[in-house]
Amino acid sequence: MKILGIETSCDETAAAIVENGRKILSCEMISQASKHQVFGGVLPEVASRCHIENIVGVVNNALCSCSYSLKNIDAIAVTHTPGLIGSLLIGLNFAKGLSFAENLPLITVHHLRSHIAANYLENKSLKPPFLALIVSGGNNHIIEVTSYTNFKIIGKTRDDAAGEAFDKVARSLGLSYPGGVNLDKISKSGDRFRFEFPRPEIKNAPYDYSFSGLKTYFFNKLSALKQKSNDIPVEDLAASFCYSVADYLTTKFLKAAHDLKHKILVVSGGVSANSYLRAKLKKECEKLNYKFYAPSLKLCTDNAAMVAAQGYYEFLSGNRASLDTNAFSNSSIERG
Ligand code: KG4
């Protein structure tokens, strides 16, 4: 079964064709990063306008790059939640129009479910049940994946997500948007042990995270350093911050795995591209003899192949959206 996936939840306009949820036939994306750079973050109105300009071209590219037409497609899967509402509506309405015109089934896909599904595309043997850590710009969850379409939230952030913290910290150091990846890059030449950052604990919620205090602690440290000297150790700050966040994310994730007796661990979402987090998880999982999966870098951040992959399993479980279905800026992964 060949599914056309469409993703427009934030600032990437993406389309892909995936066979039986596992094999990528095409995967196209137009990034808007250069349009948002001047604002230091994603400007929702600009994102919606760019999606309108790009959506037809990107779907065409996805079809052309594998020499397909819509006649070769069996269903359309589209992200409908969570995300920027204006952005989501462009993808959803485009998918609805296509589904109506071509008489193709329409499947709505939760963005976080699709981030987890990115791992199915490169690891044919990976099957639920397993424990997943999803870390992106807006979300930070530990999820028990009991089947392809059943999810239980084990832990989540009480405030910001790790990606948001990476982006704001990067901006405070004068790095351009998108900050997370640039922070990761410059941290390579820094000393990760030079500064110590806190790993906040939440009473009676051992698997929950909090990043807002960690972020503030960083800003205070930076401003104290600026008061003493103009020579700011940017690389050391970046390395120490990346190391602390990777350690914090990993420690809670491994505690949840131990307590819930999971030995298959999966990471996904934009922040799973972070070199410290990948290395730390890999090392700890090897020590404990756990199986560990992470998507390749190109599938960590938003893409449409993961939407088509999850769309396949949603289709098998009976998910069919009607033409009056809506987009939602927020909805739990458990509800879908
Ligand atoms: O999953 P994603 O593409 O979009 C959302 O659904 O949010 O994640 C984007 C987030 C951004 O905050 C970005 O800075 C972060 O992922 N990110 C990284 C890295 N690459 C992307 N954060 C740290 N290190 C990276 N290498």
CSV table of C-alpha atoms and ligand atoms in Angstrom, one decimal:
chain,number,residue,atom,x,y,z
A,1,MET,CA,0.0,0.0,0.0
A,2,LYS,CA,1.4,3.4,-1.1
A,3,ILE,CA,0.7,6.4,1.1
A,4,LEU,CA,1.3,10.0,0.3
A,5,GLY,CA,2.3,11.8,3.5
A,6,ILE,CA,1.9,15.6,4.0
A,7,GLU,CA,3.5,17.5,6.8
A,8,THR,CA,3.1,21.3,7.5
A,9,SER,CA,2.9,21.4,11.3
A,10,CYS,CA,5.6,24.1,11.8
A,11,ASP,CA,8.1,25.6,9.3
A,12,GLU,CA,8.8,22.7,6.9
A,13,THR,CA,6.6,22.0,4.0
A,14,ALA,CA,7.1,18.3,3.3
A,15,ALA,CA,5.6,15.4,1.2
A,16,ALA,CA,6.7,11.8,0.9
A,17,ILE,CA,5.5,8.4,-0.5
A,18,VAL,CA,6.0,5.4,1.7
A,19,GLU,CA,5.2,1.8,0.9
A,20,ASN,CA,3.6,-0.3,3.7
A,21,GLY,CA,4.7,2.0,6.4
A,22,ARG,CA,8.4,1.0,6.0
A,23,LYS,CA,9.9,1.8,2.6
A,24,ILE,CA,10.6,5.3,1.5
A,25,LEU,CA,9.9,5.8,-2.2
A,26,SER,CA,10.3,9.6,-2.1
A,27,CYS,CA,10.9,12.2,0.6
A,28,GLU,CA,10.8,15.9,-0.3
A,29,MET,CA,11.0,19.0,1.9
A,30,ILE,CA,11.2,22.7,1.5
A,31,SER,CA,12.6,24.4,4.6
A,32,GLN,CA,11.6,27.9,5.6
A,33,ALA,CA,14.5,28.4,8.0
A,34,SER,CA,16.0,31.3,5.9
A,35,LYS,CA,12.6,33.2,6.0
A,36,HIS,CA,12.4,33.0,9.8
A,37,GLN,CA,16.1,33.7,10.6
A,38,VAL,CA,15.6,37.4,10.7
A,39,PHE,CA,13.0,37.0,13.5
A,40,GLY,CA,15.2,34.6,15.5
A,41,GLY,CA,12.3,32.0,15.5
A,42,VAL,CA,9.3,30.8,13.6
A,43,LEU,CA,6.8,33.6,12.7
A,44,PRO,CA,3.5,31.8,12.4
A,45,GLU,CA,2.0,34.1,9.8
A,46,VAL,CA,5.0,33.8,7.6
A,47,ALA,CA,5.0,30.0,8.0
A,48,SER,CA,1.4,29.7,6.8
A,49,ARG,CA,2.1,31.9,3.8
A,50,CYS,CA,5.2,29.9,2.8
A,51,HIS,CA,3.3,26.6,3.1
A,52,ILE,CA,0.7,28.0,0.7
A,53,GLU,CA,3.5,28.9,-1.8
A,54,ASN,CA,5.3,25.5,-1.4
A,55,ILE,CA,2.7,22.8,-0.9
A,56,VAL,CA,1.8,22.1,-4.6
A,57,GLY,CA,5.5,22.0,-5.6
A,58,VAL,CA,6.6,19.8,-2.8
A,59,VAL,CA,3.8,17.2,-3.4
A,60,ASN,CA,4.6,17.3,-7.1
A,61,ASN,CA,8.3,16.7,-6.3
A,62,ALA,CA,7.4,13.7,-4.1
A,63,LEU,CA,5.4,12.2,-7.0
A,64,CYS,CA,7.9,13.0,-9.7
A,65,SER,CA,11.0,11.8,-7.9
A,66,CYS,CA,9.7,8.2,-7.9
A,67,SER,CA,7.9,8.7,-11.3
A,68,TYR,CA,4.4,8.3,-9.7
A,69,SER,CA,1.2,10.1,-10.4
A,70,LEU,CA,-1.7,10.3,-8.0
A,71,LYS,CA,-3.1,7.2,-9.7
A,72,ASN,CA,-0.4,5.1,-8.0
A,73,ILE,CA,-1.4,6.4,-4.5
A,74,ASP,CA,-3.7,4.4,-2.2
A,75,ALA,CA,-4.3,6.9,0.6
A,76,ILE,CA,-3.3,10.3,1.9
A,77,ALA,CA,-1.9,10.8,5.4
A,78,VAL,CA,-1.6,14.3,6.9
A,79,THR,CA,-0.5,15.9,10.2
A,80,HIS,CA,-3.6,17.5,11.9
A,81,THR,CA,-2.2,18.1,15.4
A,82,PRO,CA,-0.2,19.4,17.3
A,83,GLY,CA,1.4,22.4,15.7
A,84,LEU,CA,0.9,26.0,14.5
A,85,ILE,CA,-2.8,26.1,13.6
A,86,GLY,CA,-2.4,28.2,10.5
A,87,SER,CA,0.4,25.9,9.2
A,88,LEU,CA,-1.6,22.7,10.0
A,89,LEU,CA,-4.7,24.0,8.2
A,90,ILE,CA,-2.7,24.5,4.9
A,91,GLY,CA,-1.6,20.8,4.8
A,92,LEU,CA,-4.9,19.5,6.1
A,93,ASN,CA,-7.1,21.4,3.6
A,94,PHE,CA,-4.7,20.6,0.8
A,95,ALA,CA,-4.9,16.9,1.7
A,96,LYS,CA,-8.7,17.1,2.0
A,97,GLY,CA,-9.0,18.6,-1.5
A,98,LEU,CA,-6.7,15.9,-3.0
A,99,SER,CA,-8.6,13.1,-1.2
A,100,PHE,CA,-12.0,14.5,-2.5
A,101,ALA,CA,-10.7,15.0,-6.1
A,102,GLU,CA,-9.0,11.6,-6.4
A,103,ASN,CA,-11.4,9.7,-4.2
A,104,LEU,CA,-8.6,8.6,-1.9
A,105,PRO,CA,-9.0,7.7,1.8
A,106,LEU,CA,-7.8,10.5,4.1
A,107,ILE,CA,-5.9,9.6,7.3
A,108,THR,CA,-5.1,12.2,10.0
A,109,VAL,CA,-1.9,11.7,11.9
A,110,HIS,CA,-0.7,13.0,15.3
A,111,HIS,CA,2.7,14.7,14.9
A,112,LEU,CA,4.3,13.0,17.8
A,113,ARG,CA,3.1,9.6,16.7
A,114,SER,CA,4.7,10.2,13.4
A,115,HIS,CA,8.0,11.2,15.1
A,116,ILE,CA,8.1,7.8,16.7
A,117,ALA,CA,7.3,6.1,13.4
A,118,ALA,CA,10.4,7.7,11.8
A,119,ASN,CA,12.2,4.8,13.4
A,120,TYR,CA,10.1,2.2,11.5
A,121,LEU,CA,11.5,3.5,8.2
A,122,GLU,CA,15.1,2.5,8.9
A,123,ASN,CA,14.7,-0.4,11.3
A,124,LYS,CA,12.5,-3.1,9.8
A,125,SER,CA,12.7,-5.3,12.9
A,126,LEU,CA,11.4,-2.6,15.3
A,127,LYS,CA,7.9,-3.3,16.5
A,128,PRO,CA,5.9,-2.2,19.6
A,129,PRO,CA,6.0,-2.6,22.6
A,130,PHE,CA,8.9,-0.2,23.4
A,131,LEU,CA,9.6,3.0,25.3
A,132,ALA,CA,10.1,6.2,23.4
A,133,LEU,CA,11.6,9.6,24.3
A,134,ILE,CA,10.3,12.3,22.0
A,135,VAL,CA,12.2,15.6,22.2
A,136,SER,CA,11.4,18.4,19.8
A,137,GLY,CA,11.0,22.2,19.8
A,138,GLY,CA,7.5,22.1,21.4
A,139,ASN,CA,7.3,18.6,23.0
A,140,ASN,CA,9.2,16.5,25.5
A,141,HIS,CA,7.6,13.2,26.4
A,142,ILE,CA,8.4,9.7,27.6
A,143,ILE,CA,5.9,7.5,25.9
A,144,GLU,CA,5.1,3.8,26.3
A,145,VAL,CA,4.2,2.5,22.9
A,146,THR,CA,2.0,-0.5,23.5
A,147,SER,CA,1.0,-1.0,19.9
A,148,TYR,CA,1.3,1.0,16.6
A,149,THR,CA,-1.7,3.1,17.6
A,150,ASN,CA,-1.8,2.9,21.4
A,151,PHE,CA,0.3,5.3,23.4
A,152,LYS,CA,0.6,6.0,27.1
A,153,ILE,CA,2.3,9.2,28.5
A,154,ILE,CA,4.8,8.2,31.2
A,155,GLY,CA,6.4,11.6,31.7
A,156,LYS,CA,6.5,15.0,30.1
A,157,THR,CA,7.9,18.5,30.6
A,158,ARG,CA,6.1,20.8,33.0
A,159,ASP,CA,7.0,23.9,31.0
A,160,ASP,CA,9.4,24.2,28.0
A,161,ALA,CA,10.7,21.4,25.8
A,162,ALA,CA,14.4,20.7,25.4
A,163,GLY,CA,14.4,22.1,21.8
A,164,GLU,CA,12.9,25.4,23.0
A,165,ALA,CA,15.7,25.6,25.7
A,166,PHE,CA,18.4,24.8,23.1
A,167,ASP,CA,17.0,27.5,20.7
A,168,LYS,CA,16.8,30.2,23.4
A,169,VAL,CA,20.2,29.4,24.8
A,170,ALA,CA,21.7,29.5,21.3
A,171,ARG,CA,20.1,32.9,20.7
A,172,SER,CA,21.5,34.3,23.9
A,173,LEU,CA,25.0,33.2,22.7
A,174,GLY,CA,24.4,35.1,19.4
A,175,LEU,CA,23.9,32.0,17.2
A,176,SER,CA,21.4,32.2,14.4
A,177,TYR,CA,18.1,30.3,14.0
A,178,PRO,CA,17.7,27.3,14.0
A,179,GLY,CA,19.7,27.5,17.2
A,180,GLY,CA,19.8,23.8,18.4
A,181,VAL,CA,21.9,22.5,15.6
A,182,ASN,CA,24.3,25.5,15.7
A,183,LEU,CA,24.7,25.1,19.5
A,184,ASP,CA,25.5,21.4,18.9
A,185,LYS,CA,28.1,22.4,16.2
A,186,ILE,CA,30.1,24.9,18.3
A,187,SER,CA,29.9,22.8,21.4
A,188,LYS,CA,32.3,20.3,19.7
A,189,SER,CA,35.3,22.5,20.4
A,190,GLY,CA,34.2,23.3,24.0
A,191,ASP,CA,34.9,21.8,27.5
A,192,ARG,CA,31.7,20.1,28.6
A,193,PHE,CA,32.9,19.9,32.2
A,194,ARG,CA,33.6,23.6,32.6
A,195,PHE,CA,30.2,24.6,33.9
A,196,GLU,CA,27.6,22.7,35.8
A,197,PHE,CA,23.9,23.1,35.2
A,198,PRO,CA,21.0,21.8,37.4
A,199,ARG,CA,18.8,18.8,36.5
A,200,PRO,CA,15.5,19.8,38.1
A,201,GLU,CA,13.4,17.2,39.9
A,202,ILE,CA,9.7,17.4,40.3
A,203,LYS,CA,8.2,16.1,43.6
A,204,ASN,CA,6.3,12.8,43.1
A,205,ALA,CA,6.8,12.9,39.3
A,206,PRO,CA,10.1,11.1,38.7
A,207,TYR,CA,9.7,11.0,34.9
A,208,ASP,CA,8.6,14.6,34.4
A,209,TYR,CA,11.0,17.3,33.1
A,210,SER,CA,11.4,21.0,33.6
A,211,PHE,CA,13.5,23.2,31.4
A,212,SER,CA,12.4,26.8,32.2
A,213,GLY,CA,14.5,26.9,35.4
A,214,LEU,CA,17.5,25.4,33.6
A,215,LYS,CA,17.2,28.0,30.9
A,216,THR,CA,17.0,30.8,33.5
A,217,TYR,CA,20.0,29.4,35.3
A,218,PHE,CA,21.9,29.5,32.0
A,219,PHE,CA,20.9,33.1,31.3
A,220,ASN,CA,22.0,34.2,34.8
A,221,LYS,CA,25.3,32.4,34.4
A,222,LEU,CA,25.9,34.2,31.1
A,223,SER,CA,25.0,37.6,32.5
A,224,ALA,CA,27.3,37.0,35.5
A,225,LEU,CA,30.2,36.1,33.0
A,226,LYS,CA,29.4,39.2,30.9
A,227,GLN,CA,29.7,41.4,34.0
A,228,LYS,CA,33.2,40.1,34.6
A,229,SER,CA,34.6,40.1,31.1
A,230,ASN,CA,33.9,40.6,27.5
A,231,ASP,CA,35.6,37.4,26.6
A,232,ILE,CA,32.7,34.9,26.9
A,233,PRO,CA,33.6,31.2,26.7
A,234,VAL,CA,30.8,30.5,24.2
A,235,GLU,CA,32.0,27.0,23.2
A,236,ASP,CA,32.5,25.8,26.8
A,237,LEU,CA,29.0,27.2,27.7
A,238,ALA,CA,27.5,25.4,24.7
A,239,ALA,CA,29.3,22.1,25.5
A,240,SER,CA,28.4,22.2,29.2
A,241,PHE,CA,24.7,23.0,28.4
A,242,CYS,CA,24.4,20.2,25.7
A,243,TYR,CA,26.0,17.7,28.1
A,244,SER,CA,23.8,18.6,31.0
A,245,VAL,CA,20.6,18.4,28.9
A,246,ALA,CA,21.6,15.1,27.4
A,247,ASP,CA,22.4,13.7,30.8
A,248,TYR,CA,19.1,15.0,32.3
A,249,LEU,CA,17.0,13.6,29.4
A,250,THR,CA,18.8,10.2,29.5
A,251,THR,CA,18.7,9.7,33.3
A,252,LYS,CA,14.9,10.0,33.5
A,253,PHE,CA,14.3,8.0,30.4
A,254,LEU,CA,16.5,5.1,31.7
A,255,LYS,CA,14.8,5.3,35.1
A,256,ALA,CA,11.4,4.9,33.4
A,257,ALA,CA,12.8,2.0,31.3
A,258,HIS,CA,14.1,0.3,34.4
A,259,ASP,CA,10.9,0.8,36.4
A,260,LEU,CA,8.6,-0.3,33.6
A,261,LYS,CA,10.8,-3.1,32.5
A,262,HIS,CA,11.4,-2.0,28.9
A,263,LYS,CA,14.6,-3.1,27.1
A,264,ILE,CA,13.8,-1.6,23.7
A,265,LEU,CA,14.3,2.2,23.7
A,266,VAL,CA,13.6,4.6,20.9
A,267,VAL,CA,14.4,8.3,20.6
A,268,SER,CA,12.9,10.7,18.1
A,269,GLY,CA,12.1,14.4,17.4
A,270,GLY,CA,14.4,17.2,16.3
A,271,VAL,CA,16.5,17.2,19.4
A,272,SER,CA,17.3,13.5,18.8
A,273,ALA,CA,19.8,14.9,16.2
A,274,ASN,CA,21.8,16.3,19.1
A,275,SER,CA,25.2,14.5,19.2
A,276,TYR,CA,25.5,14.5,23.0
A,277,LEU,CA,22.1,12.9,23.4
A,278,ARG,CA,22.7,10.3,20.8
A,279,ALA,CA,26.1,9.4,22.2
A,280,LYS,CA,24.9,9.3,25.8
A,281,LEU,CA,21.8,7.1,25.1
A,282,LYS,CA,23.8,4.7,22.9
A,283,LYS,CA,26.5,4.3,25.5
A,284,GLU,CA,24.1,3.8,28.4
A,285,CYS,CA,21.9,1.4,26.4
A,286,GLU,CA,25.0,-0.7,25.4
A,287,LYS,CA,26.1,-0.9,29.1
A,288,LEU,CA,22.6,-2.1,30.1
A,289,ASN,CA,22.3,-4.4,27.1
A,290,TYR,CA,19.1,-2.6,25.9
A,291,LYS,CA,18.3,-2.3,22.2
A,292,PHE,CA,18.5,1.4,21.2
A,293,TYR,CA,17.0,3.0,18.1
A,294,ALA,CA,17.5,6.6,16.8
A,295,PRO,CA,16.5,7.9,13.3
A,296,SER,CA,19.2,9.0,10.9
A,297,LEU,CA,19.7,12.8,11.1
A,298,LYS,CA,17.5,13.6,8.1
A,299,LEU,CA,14.6,11.8,9.7
A,300,CYS,CA,15.0,13.4,13.2
A,301,THR,CA,13.5,16.7,12.2
A,302,ASP,CA,10.0,17.2,10.7
A,303,ASN,CA,9.5,15.2,7.5
A,304,ALA,CA,6.6,13.6,5.7
A,305,ALA,CA,7.9,10.1,5.4
A,306,MET,CA,7.3,9.6,9.1
A,307,VAL,CA,3.7,10.8,8.6
A,308,ALA,CA,3.1,8.3,5.8
A,309,ALA,CA,4.7,5.6,7.9
A,310,GLN,CA,2.4,6.2,10.9
A,311,GLY,CA,-0.5,6.8,8.5
A,312,TYR,CA,-0.1,3.2,7.3
A,313,TYR,CA,-0.6,1.8,10.8
A,314,GLU,CA,-3.5,4.2,11.5
A,315,PHE,CA,-5.1,3.1,8.3
A,316,LEU,CA,-4.8,-0.6,9.3
A,317,SER,CA,-6.4,0.3,12.7
A,318,GLY,CA,-9.4,1.9,10.9
A,319,ASN,CA,-8.5,5.6,11.0
A,320,ARG,CA,-10.4,7.4,8.2
A,321,ALA,CA,-11.0,11.1,8.4
A,322,SER,CA,-14.0,12.8,6.8
A,323,LEU,CA,-13.9,16.1,4.9
A,324,ASP,CA,-15.2,18.0,8.0
A,325,THR,CA,-12.3,17.0,10.1
A,326,ASN,CA,-10.4,19.8,11.7
A,327,ALA,CA,-6.8,20.7,12.8
A,328,PHE,CA,-5.9,21.3,16.5
A,329,SER,CA,-3.0,23.3,17.8
A,330,ASN,CA,-2.8,20.8,20.7
A,331,SER,CA,-4.0,17.3,21.4
A,332,SER,CA,-2.6,14.4,23.5
A,333,ILE,CA,-0.7,11.6,21.7
A,334,GLU,CA,-3.0,9.2,23.5
A,335,ARG,CA,-6.1,10.6,21.8
A,336,GLY,CA,-4.4,10.9,18.4
B,1,KG4,O1,11.0,17.9,15.6
B,1,KG4,P1,11.3,19.2,15.1
B,1,KG4,O2,11.9,19.4,13.7
B,1,KG4,O3,10.1,20.2,15.1
B,1,KG4,C1,9.2,20.2,16.1
B,1,KG4,O4,8.2,19.4,16.0
B,1,KG4,O5,9.4,20.9,17.1
B,1,KG4,O6,12.3,19.8,16.2
B,1,KG4,C2,12.9,21.1,16.1
B,1,KG4,C3,13.8,21.3,17.3
B,1,KG4,C4,14.3,22.7,17.4
B,1,KG4,O7,14.2,23.2,18.7
B,1,KG4,C5,15.8,22.5,17.0
B,1,KG4,O8,16.6,23.5,17.6
B,1,KG4,C6,16.1,21.2,17.6
B,1,KG4,O9,14.9,20.4,17.2
B,1,KG4,N1,17.3,20.6,17.0
B,1,KG4,C7,18.4,20.3,17.8
B,1,KG4,C8,19.4,19.8,16.9
B,1,KG4,N2,18.8,19.7,15.7
B,1,KG4,C9,17.5,20.2,15.8
B,1,KG4,N3,18.6,20.5,19.1
B,1,KG4,C10,19.9,20.2,19.6
B,1,KG4,N4,20.8,19.7,18.8
B,1,KG4,C11,20.6,19.4,17.5
B,1,KG4,N5,21.6,18.9,16.7
